[in-house]
Coordinates of C-alpha atoms and ligand atoms in Angstrom, one line a residue:
X1 CA -8.1 -25.2 0.4
X2 CA -6.7 -26.8 -2.7
X3 CA -4.4 -29.7 -1.9
X4 CA -3.2 -30.7 -5.4
X5 CA 0.5 -30.6 -5.4
X6 CA 1.6 -28.2 -8.2
X7 CA 5.1 -28.4 -9.5
X8 CA 6.7 -25.0 -9.6
X9 CA 9.9 -24.2 -11.1
X10 CA 11.0 -21.2 -9.1
X11 CA 11.8 -20.8 -5.5
X12 CA 13.1 -18.0 -3.4
X13 CA 16.3 -16.2 -4.3
X14 CA 19.0 -15.9 -1.8
X15 CA 19.3 -12.7 0.0
X16 CA 22.6 -12.7 1.7
X17 CA 23.7 -9.7 -0.3
X18 CA 20.8 -7.9 1.5
X19 CA 22.2 -8.6 5.0
X20 CA 24.5 -5.6 5.0
X21 CA 22.4 -3.2 3.0
X22 CA 22.4 -0.7 5.8
X23 CA 26.2 -1.2 6.4
X24 CA 26.7 -0.4 2.7
X25 CA 25.2 3.0 3.3
X26 CA 28.1 3.7 5.7
X27 CA 26.3 3.4 9.0
X28 CA 28.2 2.5 12.1
X29 CA 28.0 -0.7 14.1
X30 CA 25.9 0.6 17.0
X31 CA 23.2 1.8 14.6
X32 CA 23.3 -1.5 12.6
X33 CA 22.8 -3.3 15.8
X34 CA 19.7 -1.3 16.7
X35 CA 18.3 -1.8 13.2
X36 CA 18.9 -5.5 13.4
X37 CA 17.1 -5.6 16.8
X38 CA 14.2 -3.8 15.3
X39 CA 14.1 -6.3 12.5
X40 CA 14.7 -3.8 9.6
X41 CA 16.0 -6.0 6.8
X42 CA 16.8 -3.4 4.2
X43 CA 16.7 0.3 3.7
X44 CA 13.6 1.8 2.1
X45 CA 14.2 3.8 -1.1
X46 CA 14.3 7.1 0.7
X47 CA 16.8 5.8 3.2
X48 CA 19.0 4.4 0.4
X49 CA 19.0 7.8 -1.3
X50 CA 19.2 10.1 1.7
X51 CA 21.5 8.5 4.2
X52 CA 24.8 8.8 2.2
X53 CA 24.6 12.5 1.4
X54 CA 23.3 13.3 4.9
X55 CA 26.3 11.4 6.3
X56 CA 28.5 13.5 4.1
X57 CA 27.0 16.7 5.6
X58 CA 25.0 17.8 2.6
X59 CA 21.7 19.8 2.8
X60 CA 18.7 17.8 1.6
X61 CA 15.3 18.6 0.2
X62 CA 13.1 15.5 0.2
X63 CA 9.6 14.9 -0.9
X64 CA 8.2 12.0 1.0
X65 CA 5.1 11.2 3.0
X66 CA 4.7 9.3 6.2
X67 CA 5.2 5.6 5.7
X68 CA 8.2 5.9 3.5
X69 CA 10.7 5.5 6.3
X70 CA 11.7 9.2 6.2
X71 CA 12.2 9.5 10.0
X72 CA 15.0 6.9 10.0
X73 CA 16.4 8.5 6.8
X74 CA 17.3 11.6 8.6
X75 CA 17.6 10.2 12.2
X76 CA 20.3 7.6 11.4
X77 CA 22.8 10.0 9.8
X78 CA 22.2 12.6 12.4
X79 CA 22.9 10.1 15.2
X80 CA 26.0 8.9 13.4
X81 CA 27.4 12.4 12.9
X82 CA 26.6 13.3 16.5
X83 CA 28.3 10.2 17.9
X84 CA 31.7 11.5 16.8
X85 CA 31.1 15.0 18.3
X86 CA 29.3 15.5 21.6
X87 CA 29.4 18.5 23.8
X88 CA 27.4 20.1 26.6
X89 CA 26.8 23.4 24.8
X90 CA 23.2 22.6 24.1
X91 CA 21.7 20.4 21.4
X92 CA 23.5 19.4 18.3
X93 CA 20.4 18.7 16.3
X94 CA 17.0 20.3 16.2
X95 CA 14.0 18.7 14.5
X96 CA 10.9 20.8 14.0
X97 CA 7.7 19.0 13.5
X98 CA 4.1 20.2 13.1
X99 CA 2.4 18.3 16.0
X100 CA 3.1 17.1 19.4
X101 CA 2.1 13.6 18.3
X102 CA 4.8 13.7 15.8
X103 CA 7.3 15.2 18.3
X104 CA 6.7 12.2 20.5
X105 CA 6.9 9.7 17.6
X106 CA 10.1 11.2 16.1
X107 CA 11.9 11.4 19.5
X108 CA 10.9 7.8 20.2
X109 CA 12.4 6.8 16.8
X110 CA 15.7 8.7 17.7
X111 CA 15.7 6.9 21.0
X112 CA 15.2 3.5 19.5
X113 CA 17.9 3.9 16.9
X114 CA 20.4 5.7 19.2
X115 CA 20.1 3.6 22.3
X116 CA 23.5 2.1 21.9
X117 CA 25.1 5.5 21.4
X118 CA 23.6 6.9 24.5
X119 CA 22.1 9.8 22.7
X120 CA 19.9 12.1 24.8
X121 CA 16.7 13.1 23.0
X122 CA 14.0 15.4 24.2
X123 CA 10.6 16.1 22.7
X124 CA 9.2 19.6 23.6
X125 CA 5.8 20.7 22.6
X126 CA 3.0 22.8 23.9
X127 CA 0.6 21.5 26.4
X128 CA 3.4 19.6 28.3
X129 CA 4.4 21.0 31.7
X130 CA 7.2 23.4 31.0
X131 CA 9.0 22.6 34.3
X132 CA 9.9 19.1 33.1
X133 CA 11.2 20.4 29.8
X134 CA 13.4 23.0 31.7
X135 CA 14.9 20.3 33.9
X136 CA 15.7 18.1 31.0
X137 CA 17.2 20.9 29.0
X138 CA 19.3 21.8 31.9
X139 CA 20.7 18.3 32.3
X140 CA 21.8 18.5 28.6
X141 CA 20.3 17.0 25.5
X142 CA 21.7 16.1 22.1
X143 CA 18.6 16.2 20.0
X144 CA 15.5 18.3 20.5
X145 CA 12.4 17.4 18.6
X146 CA 10.0 20.3 19.0
X147 CA 6.9 22.0 17.7
X148 CA 7.9 25.5 16.5
X149 CA 5.8 27.5 19.0
X150 CA 7.2 25.8 22.0
X151 CA 10.8 25.8 20.6
X152 CA 10.5 29.6 20.2
X153 CA 9.2 29.9 23.8
X154 CA 12.3 28.2 25.1
X155 CA 14.6 30.2 22.9
X156 CA 13.0 33.4 24.2
X157 CA 13.5 32.2 27.8
X158 CA 17.1 31.4 27.1
X159 CA 16.5 27.8 28.0
X160 CA 17.1 26.4 24.5
X161 CA 20.4 27.6 23.1
X162 CA 21.0 26.9 19.4
X163 CA 24.6 28.0 19.2
X164 CA 25.9 24.4 19.1
X165 CA 23.5 23.2 16.4
X166 CA 25.1 21.2 13.6
X167 CA 21.8 20.2 11.9
X168 CA 18.3 21.5 11.6
X169 CA 15.5 19.2 10.2
X170 CA 12.2 20.6 9.1
X171 CA 9.9 17.6 9.0
X172 CA 6.5 17.7 7.3
X173 CA 7.3 21.3 6.3
X174 CA 4.1 21.7 4.3
X175 CA 2.0 20.8 7.4
X176 CA 3.9 23.3 9.4
X177 CA 3.3 26.1 6.9
X178 CA -0.4 25.1 6.7
X179 CA -0.6 25.4 10.5
X180 CA 0.8 28.9 10.4
X181 CA 4.2 28.2 11.7
X182 CA 6.1 30.0 8.9
X183 CA 7.2 33.0 11.0
X184 CA 8.1 30.9 14.0
X185 CA 10.3 28.8 11.8
X186 CA 12.0 31.8 10.3
X187 CA 12.7 33.2 13.8
X188 CA 14.1 29.9 15.0
X189 CA 16.4 29.6 12.0
X190 CA 17.7 33.0 12.7
X191 CA 19.0 31.8 16.0
X192 CA 20.8 28.8 14.4
X193 CA 24.4 29.0 13.3
X194 CA 24.7 29.9 9.6
X195 CA 27.2 27.1 9.2
X196 CA 24.9 24.1 9.6
X197 CA 23.3 21.3 7.8
X198 CA 19.6 21.9 6.9
X199 CA 17.2 19.1 5.9
X200 CA 13.7 19.7 4.7
X201 CA 11.1 17.0 4.3
X202 CA 7.6 17.7 2.9
X203 CA 4.9 15.4 1.5
X204 CA 4.0 18.1 -1.1
X205 CA 6.1 20.7 -2.8
X206 CA 4.0 23.9 -3.2
X207 CA 5.9 27.0 -4.2
X208 CA 6.1 28.2 -0.6
X209 CA 8.2 25.2 0.3
X210 CA 10.4 25.8 -2.7
X211 CA 10.9 29.4 -1.6
X212 CA 11.7 28.2 1.9
X213 CA 14.2 25.7 0.6
X214 CA 15.9 28.3 -1.7
X215 CA 16.3 30.6 1.3
X216 CA 17.5 28.2 3.9
X217 CA 19.2 25.3 2.1
X218 CA 22.6 25.4 0.4
X219 CA 23.0 23.3 -2.7
X220 CA 20.7 20.6 -1.5
X221 CA 20.4 17.1 -2.7
X222 CA 16.9 16.6 -4.0
X223 CA 15.0 13.4 -3.5
X224 CA 11.5 12.6 -4.5
X225 CA 9.8 9.4 -3.4
X226 CA 6.6 8.3 -4.9
X227 CA 6.3 10.4 -8.1
X228 CA 8.3 8.2 -10.4
X229 CA 7.0 7.0 -13.7
X230 CA 4.0 4.8 -13.4
X231 CA 5.0 1.2 -13.9
X232 CA 2.4 0.7 -16.6
X233 CA 1.4 -2.8 -17.5
X234 CA 3.1 -4.0 -14.3
X235 CA 0.1 -3.9 -12.1
X236 CA -2.2 -6.8 -13.1
X237 CA -5.9 -7.0 -12.9
X238 CA -6.3 -7.2 -9.2
X239 CA -9.1 -6.0 -6.9
X240 CA -7.5 -3.5 -4.7
X241 CA -8.9 -2.3 -1.4
X242 CA -7.7 -0.8 1.9
X243 CA -9.0 -0.8 5.4
X244 CA -8.3 2.0 7.8
X245 CA -7.6 0.6 11.2
X246 CA -5.8 1.6 14.3
X247 CA -2.6 -0.4 15.0
X248 CA -4.0 -2.1 18.0
X249 CA -6.9 -3.6 16.0
X250 CA -4.8 -4.8 13.1
X251 CA -4.7 -8.5 14.0
X252 CA -8.4 -8.7 14.6
X253 CA -9.1 -6.7 11.4
X254 CA -6.8 -9.1 9.4
X255 CA -8.6 -12.1 10.8
X256 CA -12.0 -10.6 10.0
X257 CA -11.0 -9.7 6.4
X258 CA -9.5 -13.1 5.8
X259 CA -12.6 -14.9 7.1
X260 CA -14.8 -13.0 4.8
X261 CA -12.4 -13.3 1.8
X262 CA -11.6 -16.9 2.4
X263 CA -8.5 -17.0 0.3
X264 CA -7.1 -20.3 -1.1
X265 CA -3.6 -19.1 -0.2
X266 CA -2.6 -15.7 1.0
X267 CA 0.7 -13.9 1.7
X268 CA 0.8 -11.1 4.3
X269 CA 3.6 -8.6 4.1
X270 CA 5.1 -7.0 7.2
X271 CA 7.8 -4.4 7.5
X272 CA 10.1 -6.3 9.9
X273 CA 11.1 -9.7 11.0
X274 CA 9.9 -9.0 14.5
X275 CA 6.4 -8.2 13.1
X276 CA 6.4 -11.4 11.0
X277 CA 7.1 -13.5 14.1
X278 CA 4.6 -11.7 16.2
X279 CA 1.8 -11.8 13.6
X280 CA 2.4 -15.5 12.7
X281 CA 2.0 -16.3 16.4
X282 CA -1.2 -14.2 16.7
X283 CA -2.8 -15.7 13.6
X284 CA -2.0 -19.2 14.6
X285 CA -3.6 -18.4 18.0
X286 CA -6.7 -17.3 16.0
X287 CA -6.9 -20.6 14.3
X288 CA -5.2 -19.9 11.0
X289 CA -2.4 -22.1 9.7
X290 CA 0.1 -19.4 9.3
X291 CA 3.8 -19.8 8.5
X292 CA 6.5 -17.2 8.9
X293 CA 9.0 -16.4 6.1
X294 CA 11.8 -14.0 6.8
X295 CA 15.4 -13.3 5.9
X296 CA 16.7 -14.9 9.2
X297 CA 15.6 -18.4 8.0
X298 CA 17.8 -20.9 6.1
X299 CA 17.0 -21.7 2.5
X300 CA 16.0 -25.2 3.7
X301 CA 13.5 -23.8 6.2
X302 CA 12.1 -21.5 3.7
X303 CA 11.7 -24.3 1.1
X304 CA 9.8 -26.3 3.7
X305 CA 7.4 -23.4 4.4
X306 CA 6.8 -22.9 0.7
X307 CA 6.1 -26.5 0.2
X308 CA 3.4 -26.4 2.9
X309 CA 1.8 -23.4 1.3
X310 CA 1.7 -25.1 -2.1
X311 CA 0.4 -28.3 -0.6
X312 CA -2.4 -26.5 1.1
X313 CA -1.3 -27.5 4.6
X314 CA -0.6 -23.8 5.4
X315 CA -3.0 -21.1 4.2
X316 CA -1.2 -18.0 5.3
X317 CA 2.4 -16.9 4.7
X318 CA 3.6 -14.0 6.7
X319 CA 6.7 -12.5 5.1
X320 CA 9.0 -9.6 4.8
X321 CA 9.8 -8.2 1.3
X322 CA 13.3 -9.5 1.3
X323 CA 12.3 -13.1 2.2
X324 CA 9.5 -13.1 -0.3
X325 CA 11.7 -12.0 -3.2
X326 CA 11.4 -14.2 -6.2
X327 CA 8.6 -16.1 -4.6
X328 CA 6.1 -17.6 -7.0
X329 CA 3.1 -19.6 -5.8
X330 CA 0.5 -20.4 -8.3
X331 CA -2.3 -20.9 -5.8
X332 CA -1.8 -17.4 -4.3
X333 CA -5.1 -15.5 -4.4
X334 CA -4.6 -12.8 -1.9
X335 CA -1.8 -10.4 -1.1
X336 CA -2.2 -8.5 2.1
X337 CA -0.1 -5.4 3.1
X338 CA -0.2 -5.5 6.9
X339 CA 1.4 -2.0 6.7
X340 CA 1.3 0.4 3.8
X341 CA 4.5 -0.4 1.8
X342 CA 7.2 2.2 2.1
X343 CA 7.3 2.9 -1.6
X344 CA 4.8 2.6 -4.5
X345 CA 7.3 0.4 -6.3
X346 CA 7.1 -2.0 -3.4
X347 CA 3.3 -2.0 -3.5
X348 CA 3.3 -2.8 -7.2
X349 CA 5.9 -5.5 -6.7
X350 CA 3.9 -7.1 -3.9
X351 CA 0.6 -7.2 -5.6
X352 CA 2.2 -8.4 -8.8
X353 CA 2.3 -11.8 -7.1
X354 CA -1.4 -12.3 -7.6
X355 CA -3.6 -12.0 -10.7
X356 CA -1.0 -13.6 -12.9
X357 CA -1.9 -15.2 -16.2
X358 CA -5.5 -14.0 -16.1
X359 CA -6.2 -15.5 -12.7
X360 CA -8.2 -13.5 -10.2
X361 CA -6.3 -11.7 -7.5
X362 CA -7.1 -9.5 -4.5
X363 CA -4.8 -7.0 -2.9
X364 CA -5.7 -5.8 0.6
X365 CA -3.9 -3.1 2.6
X366 CA -4.3 -2.4 6.3
X367 CA -3.5 1.3 6.8
X368 CA -3.3 3.4 9.9
X369 CA -5.1 6.7 9.5
X370 CA -1.8 8.6 9.3
X371 CA -0.7 6.5 6.4
X372 CA -3.6 7.6 4.3
X373 CA -1.4 10.0 2.3
X374 CA 0.9 7.2 1.2
X375 CA -2.2 5.3 -0.2
X376 CA -3.0 8.4 -2.2
X377 CA 0.6 8.5 -3.5
X378 CA 0.4 4.8 -4.5
X379 CA -2.9 5.5 -6.3
X380 CA -1.3 8.4 -8.2
X381 CA 1.8 6.4 -9.2
X382 CA -0.1 3.2 -10.2
X383 CA -2.9 5.1 -11.8
X384 CA -5.2 2.7 -10.1
X385 CA -7.9 3.1 -7.6
X386 CA -7.6 1.6 -4.1
X387 CA -11.1 1.5 -2.6
X388 CA -11.3 2.2 1.1
X389 CA -13.6 -0.5 2.5
X390 CA -15.4 -0.9 5.8
X391 CA -14.0 -3.7 8.0
X392 CA -16.5 -6.5 7.9
X393 CA -18.7 -6.5 11.0
X394 CA -19.6 -9.5 13.1
X395 CA -22.9 -9.6 11.2
X396 CA -21.1 -9.5 7.9
X397 CA -19.0 -12.5 9.0
X398 CA -22.1 -14.5 10.0
X399 CA -23.8 -13.8 6.7
X400 CA -20.6 -14.8 4.8
X401 CA -20.3 -18.0 6.7
X402 CA -23.9 -18.9 6.0
X403 CA -23.2 -18.3 2.3
X404 CA -20.3 -20.6 2.4
X405 CA -22.3 -23.3 4.1
X406 CA -25.0 -22.9 1.5
X407 CA -22.5 -23.2 -1.3
X408 CA -21.0 -26.3 0.3
X409 CA -24.5 -27.9 0.6
X410 CA -25.3 -27.0 -3.0
X411 CA -22.1 -28.7 -4.1
X412 CA -22.9 -31.8 -2.1
X413 CA -26.4 -32.0 -3.5
X414 CA -25.0 -32.0 -7.0
X415 CA -22.6 -34.9 -6.2
X416 CA -23.9 -38.4 -6.4
X417 CA -22.8 -39.9 -3.1
X418 CA -25.6 -39.2 -0.7
X419 CA -27.1 -42.7 -0.6
X420 CA -25.3 -44.0 2.5
X421 CA -27.2 -41.3 4.5
X422 CA -30.6 -42.0 3.2
X423 CA -31.4 -44.4 6.0
X424 CA -30.8 -41.7 8.6
X425 CA -33.2 -39.2 6.9
X426 CA -35.8 -41.9 6.4
X427 CA -35.8 -43.0 10.0
X428 CA -35.9 -39.5 11.3
X429 CA -38.7 -38.5 9.0
X430 CA -41.0 -40.9 10.9
X431 CA -40.6 -38.7 13.9
X432 CA -39.9 -35.3 12.4
X433 CA -40.9 -33.0 9.7
X434 CA -38.4 -33.2 6.7
X435 CA -37.8 -29.5 7.0
X436 CA -36.7 -29.8 10.6
X437 CA -34.4 -32.7 9.7
X438 CA -32.8 -30.6 7.0
X439 CA -32.4 -27.6 9.4
X440 CA -30.6 -29.8 11.9
X441 CA -28.3 -31.2 9.3
X442 CA -27.5 -27.7 8.0
X443 CA -26.7 -26.6 11.5
X444 CA -24.3 -29.4 12.1
X445 CA -22.6 -28.9 8.7
X446 CA -22.3 -25.2 9.4
X447 CA -20.9 -25.6 12.9
X448 CA -18.4 -28.2 11.7
X449 CA -17.2 -25.9 8.8
X450 CA -16.9 -22.7 10.8
X451 CA -16.6 -23.1 14.5
X452 CA -17.3 -19.7 16.0
X453 CA -15.0 -18.0 18.4
X454 CA -15.1 -15.0 20.8
X455 CA -13.2 -12.9 18.3
X456 CA -16.1 -13.4 15.9
X457 CA -18.3 -11.3 18.1
X458 CA -15.9 -8.5 18.7
X459 CA -16.6 -5.3 16.8
X460 CA -13.5 -3.6 15.3
X461 CA -13.7 0.2 15.5
X462 CA -13.8 1.9 12.1
X463 CA -11.4 4.7 11.8
X464 CA -12.0 7.8 9.8
X465 CA -9.7 9.4 7.3
X466 CA -7.8 12.4 8.7
X467 CA -8.6 15.7 7.0
X468 CA -6.8 15.9 3.7
X469 CA -5.0 18.7 2.1
X470 CA -4.4 16.9 -1.2
X471 CA -6.2 19.6 -3.2
X472 CA -3.1 21.8 -3.0
X473 CA -1.1 19.3 -5.0
X474 CA -3.8 18.6 -7.6
X475 CA -5.8 16.1 -5.7
X476 CA -6.9 12.7 -6.8
X477 CA -8.1 12.8 -10.4
X478 CA -10.2 9.7 -9.8
X479 CA -11.9 11.4 -6.9
X480 CA -14.2 9.1 -5.0
X481 CA -15.9 9.0 -1.7
X482 CA -14.1 7.8 1.3
X483 CA -16.0 5.5 3.6
X484 CA -15.1 5.7 7.2
X485 CA -15.0 9.5 7.3
X486 CA -18.6 9.7 8.5
X487 CA -17.8 12.1 11.3
X488 CA -16.8 14.7 8.8
X489 CA -19.5 14.1 6.2
X490 CA -22.0 16.0 8.4
X491 CA -19.7 19.1 8.7
X492 CA -16.8 20.4 10.6
X493 CA -15.3 18.5 13.4
X494 CA -13.5 19.2 16.7
X495 CA -10.5 17.3 18.1
X496 CA -11.0 16.5 21.7
X497 CA -7.9 16.1 23.9
X498 CA -8.0 13.4 26.6
X499 CA -5.1 13.3 29.0
X500 CA -4.7 9.5 29.0
X501 CA -3.0 7.5 26.4
X502 CA -1.2 4.2 25.7
X503 CA 0.7 4.2 28.9
X504 CA -2.6 4.2 30.8
X505 CA -3.7 1.3 28.7
X506 CA -6.3 3.3 26.7
X507 CA -7.6 1.6 23.6
X508 CA -9.9 3.1 20.9
X509 CA -12.8 1.0 22.2
X510 CA -12.4 2.5 25.7
X511 CA -12.8 6.0 24.2
X512 CA -15.7 5.0 22.0
X513 CA -17.3 3.2 24.9
X514 CA -16.9 6.2 27.3
X515 CA -18.3 8.7 24.7
X516 CA -21.3 6.6 23.7
X517 CA -21.9 5.6 27.3
X518 CA -21.8 9.2 28.6
X519 CA -23.6 11.0 25.8
X520 CA -26.3 10.5 23.3
X521 CA -24.0 10.3 20.4
X522 CA -23.6 7.3 18.2
X523 CA -20.3 5.5 17.8
X524 CA -20.7 6.0 14.0
X525 CA -20.3 9.8 14.6
X526 CA -16.9 9.5 16.1
X527 CA -14.1 10.2 13.7
X528 CA -10.5 9.4 13.8
X529 CA -9.0 8.4 17.1
X530 CA -5.3 8.8 17.8
X531 CA -3.7 7.3 20.9
X532 CA -0.3 8.7 21.8
X533 CA 1.8 7.5 24.8
X534 CA 0.3 10.1 27.2
X535 CA -2.8 11.5 25.6
X536 CA -5.4 10.7 23.0
X537 CA -7.2 12.8 20.4
X538 CA -10.7 12.0 19.3
X539 CA -12.4 13.7 16.4
X540 CA -16.1 14.5 16.9
X541 CA -18.7 16.6 15.0
X542 CA -18.6 20.3 16.2
X543 CA -22.2 20.1 17.1
X544 CA -21.7 17.5 19.9
X545 CA -18.2 18.5 21.0
X546 CA -19.4 20.2 24.2
X547 CA -21.6 17.3 25.1
X548 CA -18.7 14.9 24.6
X549 CA -16.3 17.0 26.7
X550 CA -18.9 17.4 29.5
X551 CA -19.7 13.7 29.4
X552 CA -16.1 12.6 29.6
X553 CA -15.2 15.1 32.3
X554 CA -18.0 13.6 34.4
X555 CA -16.8 10.0 33.9
X556 CA -13.7 7.9 34.2
X557 CA -11.6 6.3 31.5
X558 CA -9.8 3.1 32.6
X559 CA -11.0 3.9 36.1
X560 CA -9.3 7.3 36.1
X561 CA -10.4 10.9 35.9
X562 CA -8.4 13.0 33.5
X563 CA -8.2 16.3 31.6
X564 CA -10.6 16.6 28.8
X565 CA -10.7 19.6 26.6
X566 CA -10.9 21.0 23.1
X567 CA -7.6 20.4 21.4
X568 CA -6.2 23.7 20.0
X569 CA -4.4 22.0 17.1
X570 CA -0.7 21.3 17.5
X571 CA 0.3 24.1 19.8
X572 CA -1.1 25.3 23.1
X573 CA 1.1 28.0 24.3
Ligands
AMP1 P1 8.0 6.9 8.7 O1 7.8 7.1 7.2 O2 9.3 7.5 9.1 O3 6.9 7.3 9.5 O4 8.2 5.3 9.0 C1 7.1 4.4 8.8 C2 7.4 3.1 9.6 O5 8.3 2.3 8.9 C3 7.9 3.2 11.0 O6 7.0 2.4 11.8 C4 9.3 2.7 11.0 O7 9.6 2.0 12.2 C5 9.2 1.7 9.8 N1 10.5 1.6 9.1 C6 11.3 2.6 8.7 N2 12.3 2.1 8.0 C7 12.2 0.8 7.9 C8 12.9 -0.3 7.3 N3 14.1 -0.1 6.6 N4 12.5 -1.6 7.5 C9 11.4 -1.8 8.1 N5 10.6 -0.9 8.7 C10 11.0 0.4 8.6

């Protein structure tokens, strides 16, 4: 760590005008309270553009991928409009999504944002016991988030009545079409009142989506996030890489990457204040000198934090975008996106903090597998490649630490201040071989410089990229192999459904452990792992799917027996 105090002219700009950025969009107090509690400091670009017209009741056609904040962009106005109405004549809003995983995620988001409004939200999807859904529908719900097949089932049974709908949202419409839901969607829309608000979000805009929008949307507002003009010249010469990692492993992955990179000073960007605080604490617990920087701190507190980073008494700054606005630290060598930024502009802005004035810079992004599309969008917009790297293993870390020790010794050998120690070497050389003396000295130096910890031994599961459908929209002109997608490189894969998820405390390593323990297959052959609240999905090569299913059925996960079967995609009717 450099400790030379460097005078810097600029500090952080104030952000008080940011405090009410959500209120400026016209959102009501209960929603603002929920957003503040979640630590959202400012709206993402899609939220800024979509919320006002949606509040006004307009139809909307939005091109945006996961990670842009699109869920809140449609959920917040829906909740607000609903709060003024309210009836028991069936749901007021229906959100159609391609997968049950998304159904669960989106309804959780509604729940979080709408908790002070008492909004009743129900996810319905195939594979879930229908009885529970019937009871919940019977009690009355305001928002239904459903996969198209199961929604149609309920409509046919007369248990889902759409006569009271004010808004229909088609989320990830391109995915729904790809999964063959076009007819189901048409049939559902026929049951919805003609006088309604319709919102369509899609990551890509093939002509089929355009056709669908022309048919079902009335004079929609059009919003496109992520295809704006490239900010040429903005992005400096920075080494850019990303690591695909499940949420649960992010702190460990961050630690490992930082250990290997050994930055002089790094800034880690998080999406919310809450995350900043949590991560700062975790990283301090792991032996880093991390400091939090967020919009909730006074100018004086922030100046102190910046001072510590400049002086080298802190090596990691954990910050939100708002808090880091205007921040300029000359020593900064690394920018880390703890989440994929919600817009390419934000990515460019963040990484612009390193690599200034010809200095070397590194930008690192930790992405969850589902955020892979957003990375591709960022690549397209910036015209620069983001290399997907493998998370360093425990062995990589050991090698790197030895390299650092060697470099430190080399430096010490070149300096001219070793004489005071000569007496020790001379007296030991009477007893021991010089080589042995040197080895013992190196060992001590090494241990003093990099005390090991248990975390150093832990292996962090690599996650594979989910199947892409980018070719429809032209694909990535730079092409490139994607490390981490080993399971697919050998051919087609199968998703295995396991009836236990987060609520049962299941972590990716439990699933990898159970599979490798029960079958002959190697952890490297396991593809993406998704853990939802109540179930998990694991991608394995077709050739071993039966073996994996049989193995897991015969064993327990977290001490419990559970359903294990082939996943039939999004819908199991
Ligand atoms: P989405 O694109 O809807 O999947 O959202 C991606 C993630 O961003 C989710 O984890 C949200 O909780 C989070 N998020 C959405 N809007 C904001 C915001 N304005 N500030 C911070 N985080 C946000």
